[in-house]
PDB file of C-alpha atoms in Angstrom:
ATOM      1  CA  UNK A   1     -55.332-164.294 -23.856  1.00  0.00           C
ATOM      2  CA  UNK A   2     -58.128-166.926 -22.658  1.00  0.00           C
ATOM      3  CA  UNK A   3     -56.732-170.350 -22.415  1.00  0.00           C
ATOM      4  CA  UNK A   4     -59.128-173.387 -23.038  1.00  0.00           C
ATOM      5  CA  UNK A   5     -59.524-176.141 -20.706  1.00  0.00           C
ATOM      6  CA  UNK A   6     -57.888-178.614 -23.078  1.00  0.00           C
ATOM      7  CA  UNK A   7     -54.676-176.527 -23.324  1.00  0.00           C
ATOM      8  CA  UNK A   8     -54.509-176.228 -19.437  1.00  0.00           C
ATOM      9  CA  UNK A   9     -54.969-179.999 -19.428  1.00  0.00           C
ATOM     10  CA  UNK A  10     -52.368-180.712 -21.931  1.00  0.00           C
ATOM     11  CA  UNK A  11     -49.972-178.334 -20.110  1.00  0.00           C
ATOM     12  CA  UNK A  12     -50.448-180.154 -16.814  1.00  0.00           C
ATOM     13  CA  UNK A  13     -49.827-183.542 -18.549  1.00  0.00           C
ATOM     14  CA  UNK A  14     -46.364-182.414 -19.668  1.00  0.00           C
ATOM     15  CA  UNK A  15     -43.335-183.980 -17.680  1.00  0.00           C
ATOM     16  CA  UNK A  16     -41.472-181.487 -15.135  1.00  0.00           C
ATOM     17  CA  UNK A  17     -38.692-181.381 -17.688  1.00  0.00           C
ATOM     18  CA  UNK A  18     -40.599-180.077 -20.560  1.00  0.00           C
ATOM     19  CA  UNK A  19     -42.240-177.737 -18.319  1.00  0.00           C
ATOM     20  CA  UNK A  20     -38.734-176.335 -16.892  1.00  0.00           C
ATOM     21  CA  UNK A  21     -37.496-176.104 -20.799  1.00  0.00           C
ATOM     22  CA  UNK A  22     -40.824-174.017 -21.739  1.00  0.00           C
ATOM     23  CA  UNK A  23     -40.366-171.965 -18.573  1.00  0.00           C
ATOM     24  CA  UNK A  24     -36.769-170.991 -19.324  1.00  0.00           C
ATOM     25  CA  UNK A  25     -37.345-170.145 -22.631  1.00  0.00           C
ATOM     26  CA  UNK A  26     -40.355-167.975 -21.794  1.00  0.00           C
ATOM     27  CA  UNK A  27     -38.346-166.249 -19.246  1.00  0.00           C
ATOM     28  CA  UNK A  28     -35.196-165.756 -21.901  1.00  0.00           C
ATOM     29  CA  UNK A  29     -37.554-163.536 -23.931  1.00  0.00           C
ATOM     30  CA  UNK A  30     -39.531-161.721 -21.283  1.00  0.00           C
ATOM     31  CA  UNK A  31     -36.888-159.781 -18.728  1.00  0.00           C
ATOM     32  CA  UNK A  32     -39.568-158.224 -16.869  1.00  0.00           C
ATOM     33  CA  UNK A  33     -41.274-161.658 -16.090  1.00  0.00           C
ATOM     34  CA  UNK A  34     -37.862-162.906 -15.042  1.00  0.00           C
ATOM     35  CA  UNK A  35     -37.135-159.876 -12.807  1.00  0.00           C
ATOM     36  CA  UNK A  36     -40.434-160.452 -11.454  1.00  0.00           C
ATOM     37  CA  UNK A  37     -40.094-163.958 -10.581  1.00  0.00           C
ATOM     38  CA  UNK A  38     -36.899-163.315  -9.179  1.00  0.00           C
ATOM     39  CA  UNK A  39     -38.256-160.741  -6.619  1.00  0.00           C
ATOM     40  CA  UNK A  40     -40.976-163.169  -5.679  1.00  0.00           C
ATOM     41  CA  UNK A  41     -39.306-166.276  -5.079  1.00  0.00           C
ATOM     42  CA  UNK A  42     -35.854-165.228  -3.874  1.00  0.00           C
ATOM     43  CA  UNK A  43     -34.847-161.522  -3.412  1.00  0.00           C
ATOM     44  CA  UNK A  44     -34.723-160.882   0.080  1.00  0.00           C
ATOM     45  CA  UNK A  45     -35.450-157.039  -0.332  1.00  0.00           C
ATOM     46  CA  UNK A  46     -39.177-155.601   0.403  1.00  0.00           C
ATOM     47  CA  UNK A  47     -41.190-153.591  -2.091  1.00  0.00           C
ATOM     48  CA  UNK A  48     -40.433-150.674   0.400  1.00  0.00           C
ATOM     49  CA  UNK A  49     -36.705-151.092   0.330  1.00  0.00           C
ATOM     50  CA  UNK A  50     -36.735-150.868  -3.523  1.00  0.00           C
ATOM     51  CA  UNK A  51     -38.710-148.027  -3.329  1.00  0.00           C
ATOM     52  CA  UNK A  52     -36.408-146.325  -0.929  1.00  0.00           C
ATOM     53  CA  UNK A  53     -33.638-147.400  -3.243  1.00  0.00           C
ATOM     54  CA  UNK A  54     -35.574-146.040  -6.665  1.00  0.00           C
ATOM     55  CA  UNK A  55     -36.102-142.684  -4.722  1.00  0.00           C
ATOM     56  CA  UNK A  56     -32.427-142.265  -4.217  1.00  0.00           C
ATOM     57  CA  UNK A  57     -31.690-143.197  -7.553  1.00  0.00           C
ATOM     58  CA  UNK A  58     -34.115-140.388  -8.795  1.00  0.00           C
ATOM     59  CA  UNK A  59     -33.056-137.862  -6.380  1.00  0.00           C
ATOM     60  CA  UNK A  60     -29.322-138.548  -7.825  1.00  0.00           C
ATOM     61  CA  UNK A  61     -30.169-138.861 -11.457  1.00  0.00           C
ATOM     62  CA  UNK A  62     -32.282-135.822 -11.596  1.00  0.00           C
ATOM     63  CA  UNK A  63     -29.728-133.711  -9.879  1.00  0.00           C
ATOM     64  CA  UNK A  64     -26.665-134.851 -11.807  1.00  0.00           C
ATOM     65  CA  UNK A  65     -28.905-133.933 -15.147  1.00  0.00           C
ATOM     66  CA  UNK A  66     -30.074-130.585 -13.842  1.00  0.00           C
ATOM     67  CA  UNK A  67     -26.402-129.499 -12.847  1.00  0.00           C
ATOM     68  CA  UNK A  68     -24.676-130.867 -16.378  1.00  0.00           C
ATOM     69  CA  UNK A  69     -27.364-130.689 -19.229  1.00  0.00           C
ATOM     70  CA  UNK A  70     -28.097-127.463 -20.438  1.00  0.00           C
ATOM     71  CA  UNK A  71     -29.933-128.953 -23.738  1.00  0.00           C
ATOM     72  CA  UNK A  72     -33.335-129.350 -22.844  1.00  0.00           C
ATOM     73  CA  UNK A  73     -34.096-132.025 -25.517  1.00  0.00           C
ATOM     74  CA  UNK A  74     -31.346-134.249 -24.115  1.00  0.00           C
ATOM     75  CA  UNK A  75     -32.653-133.390 -20.598  1.00  0.00           C
ATOM     76  CA  UNK A  76     -36.030-134.899 -21.465  1.00  0.00           C
ATOM     77  CA  UNK A  77     -34.230-137.897 -22.867  1.00  0.00           C
ATOM     78  CA  UNK A  78     -32.845-138.469 -19.464  1.00  0.00           C
ATOM     79  CA  UNK A  79     -35.823-137.798 -17.378  1.00  0.00           C
ATOM     80  CA  UNK A  80     -37.798-140.511 -19.939  1.00  0.00           C
ATOM     81  CA  UNK A  81     -35.017-143.227 -18.861  1.00  0.00           C
ATOM     82  CA  UNK A  82     -35.801-142.286 -15.392  1.00  0.00           C
ATOM     83  CA  UNK A  83     -39.214-142.888 -15.734  1.00  0.00           C
ATOM     84  CA  UNK A  84     -38.728-145.978 -17.796  1.00  0.00           C
ATOM     85  CA  UNK A  85     -36.848-147.054 -14.613  1.00  0.00           C
ATOM     86  CA  UNK A  86     -39.802-146.478 -12.234  1.00  0.00           C
ATOM     87  CA  UNK A  87     -42.206-148.271 -14.612  1.00  0.00           C
ATOM     88  CA  UNK A  88     -39.935-150.922 -14.494  1.00  0.00           C
ATOM     89  CA  UNK A  89     -39.907-151.061 -10.848  1.00  0.00           C
ATOM     90  CA  UNK A  90     -43.703-150.951 -10.819  1.00  0.00           C
ATOM     91  CA  UNK A  91     -44.060-153.882 -13.241  1.00  0.00           C
ATOM     92  CA  UNK A  92     -41.388-156.018 -11.094  1.00  0.00           C
ATOM     93  CA  UNK A  93     -42.813-155.236  -7.596  1.00  0.00           C
ATOM     94  CA  UNK A  94     -46.465-154.404  -8.285  1.00  0.00           C
ATOM     95  CA  UNK A  95     -45.970-151.495  -6.192  1.00  0.00           C
ATOM     96  CA  UNK A  96     -49.339-149.403  -6.741  1.00  0.00           C
ATOM     97  CA  UNK A  97     -48.089-146.888  -3.796  1.00  0.00           C
ATOM     98  CA  UNK A  98     -44.754-146.569  -5.400  1.00  0.00           C
ATOM     99  CA  UNK A  99     -46.156-145.946  -8.975  1.00  0.00           C
ATOM    100  CA  UNK A 100     -47.791-142.761  -7.668  1.00  0.00           C
ATOM    101  CA  UNK A 101     -45.041-141.878  -5.475  1.00  0.00           C
ATOM    102  CA  UNK A 102     -42.257-142.194  -7.418  1.00  0.00           C
ATOM    103  CA  UNK A 103     -43.550-140.300 -10.304  1.00  0.00           C
ATOM    104  CA  UNK A 104     -44.568-137.444  -8.002  1.00  0.00           C
ATOM    105  CA  UNK A 105     -40.976-137.442  -6.631  1.00  0.00           C
ATOM    106  CA  UNK A 106     -39.730-137.286 -10.267  1.00  0.00           C
ATOM    107  CA  UNK A 107     -42.000-134.426 -10.914  1.00  0.00           C
ATOM    108  CA  UNK A 108     -40.959-132.577  -7.767  1.00  0.00           C
ATOM    109  CA  UNK A 109     -37.308-133.289  -8.016  1.00  0.00           C
ATOM    110  CA  UNK A 110     -37.175-131.796 -11.783  1.00  0.00           C
ATOM    111  CA  UNK A 111     -39.018-128.942 -10.694  1.00  0.00           C
ATOM    112  CA  UNK A 112     -36.807-128.199  -7.377  1.00  0.00           C
ATOM    113  CA  UNK A 113     -33.661-128.877  -9.285  1.00  0.00           C
ATOM    114  CA  UNK A 114     -34.208-126.515 -12.281  1.00  0.00           C
ATOM    115  CA  UNK A 115     -34.480-122.820 -11.182  1.00  0.00           C
ATOM    116  CA  UNK A 116     -33.415-121.799 -14.910  1.00  0.00           C
ATOM    117  CA  UNK A 117     -36.731-123.578 -16.521  1.00  0.00           C
ATOM    118  CA  UNK A 118     -38.329-120.482 -15.652  1.00  0.00           C
ATOM    119  CA  UNK A 119     -35.753-118.155 -17.349  1.00  0.00           C
ATOM    120  CA  UNK A 120     -35.536-120.130 -20.450  1.00  0.00           C
ATOM    121  CA  UNK A 121     -37.517-119.722 -23.606  1.00  0.00           C
ATOM    122  CA  UNK A 122     -41.135-121.445 -23.619  1.00  0.00           C
ATOM    123  CA  UNK A 123     -39.902-122.975 -26.709  1.00  0.00           C
ATOM    124  CA  UNK A 124     -37.132-124.620 -25.329  1.00  0.00           C
ATOM    125  CA  UNK A 125     -38.928-126.086 -22.357  1.00  0.00           C
ATOM    126  CA  UNK A 126     -42.488-126.964 -24.226  1.00  0.00           C
ATOM    127  CA  UNK A 127     -41.923-130.882 -24.210  1.00  0.00           C
ATOM    128  CA  UNK A 128     -40.717-130.895 -21.057  1.00  0.00           C
ATOM    129  CA  UNK A 129     -43.534-128.877 -19.340  1.00  0.00           C
ATOM    130  CA  UNK A 130     -45.953-131.117 -21.367  1.00  0.00           C
ATOM    131  CA  UNK A 131     -44.278-133.981 -19.974  1.00  0.00           C
ATOM    132  CA  UNK A 132     -44.779-133.236 -16.303  1.00  0.00           C
ATOM    133  CA  UNK A 133     -48.324-132.342 -16.828  1.00  0.00           C
ATOM    134  CA  UNK A 134     -48.973-135.641 -18.285  1.00  0.00           C
ATOM    135  CA  UNK A 135     -47.263-137.265 -15.294  1.00  0.00           C
ATOM    136  CA  UNK A 136     -49.456-135.128 -12.574  1.00  0.00           C
ATOM    137  CA  UNK A 137     -52.277-136.315 -14.578  1.00  0.00           C
ATOM    138  CA  UNK A 138     -51.521-139.925 -14.946  1.00  0.00           C
ATOM    139  CA  UNK A 139     -50.643-139.696 -10.923  1.00  0.00           C
ATOM    140  CA  UNK A 140     -53.782-137.924 -10.130  1.00  0.00           C
ATOM    141  CA  UNK A 141     -55.683-140.761 -11.979  1.00  0.00           C
ATOM    142  CA  UNK A 142     -53.906-143.486 -10.425  1.00  0.00           C
ATOM    143  CA  UNK A 143     -54.371-142.034  -6.712  1.00  0.00           C
ATOM    144  CA  UNK A 144     -58.205-141.783  -7.492  1.00  0.00           C
ATOM    145  CA  UNK A 145     -58.530-145.613  -8.088  1.00  0.00           C
TER     146      UNK A 145
END
């Protein structure tokens, strides 16, 4: 959204108390923005440390899901939740390398942890295969840029 010069000037004229109120109202409505500002202003962890933590989280969750979930529909739901956490990490840290590496790690962990995928009926794992293919294509497109 483009802001006019008049709007920017009007915002500049607000008192610091009014600006603070507006900022806090915006932050309450946008959790990602709040986390991003916290990361940039206060958090002592680096992007690399956060990426390493995400890698561990991905490995643990995929391993758990692979061991204990036999229903492929529920497995895909859990994988998508992990993917949402990766997306949140990327939005908060603006980690472009992490966007590619974490998604490829997710795919790799899914394939390594699930030897049983090749023995299941195609109809049961069809959506998971589509999901994996889409993730690979997205990672390739990001790596190309």
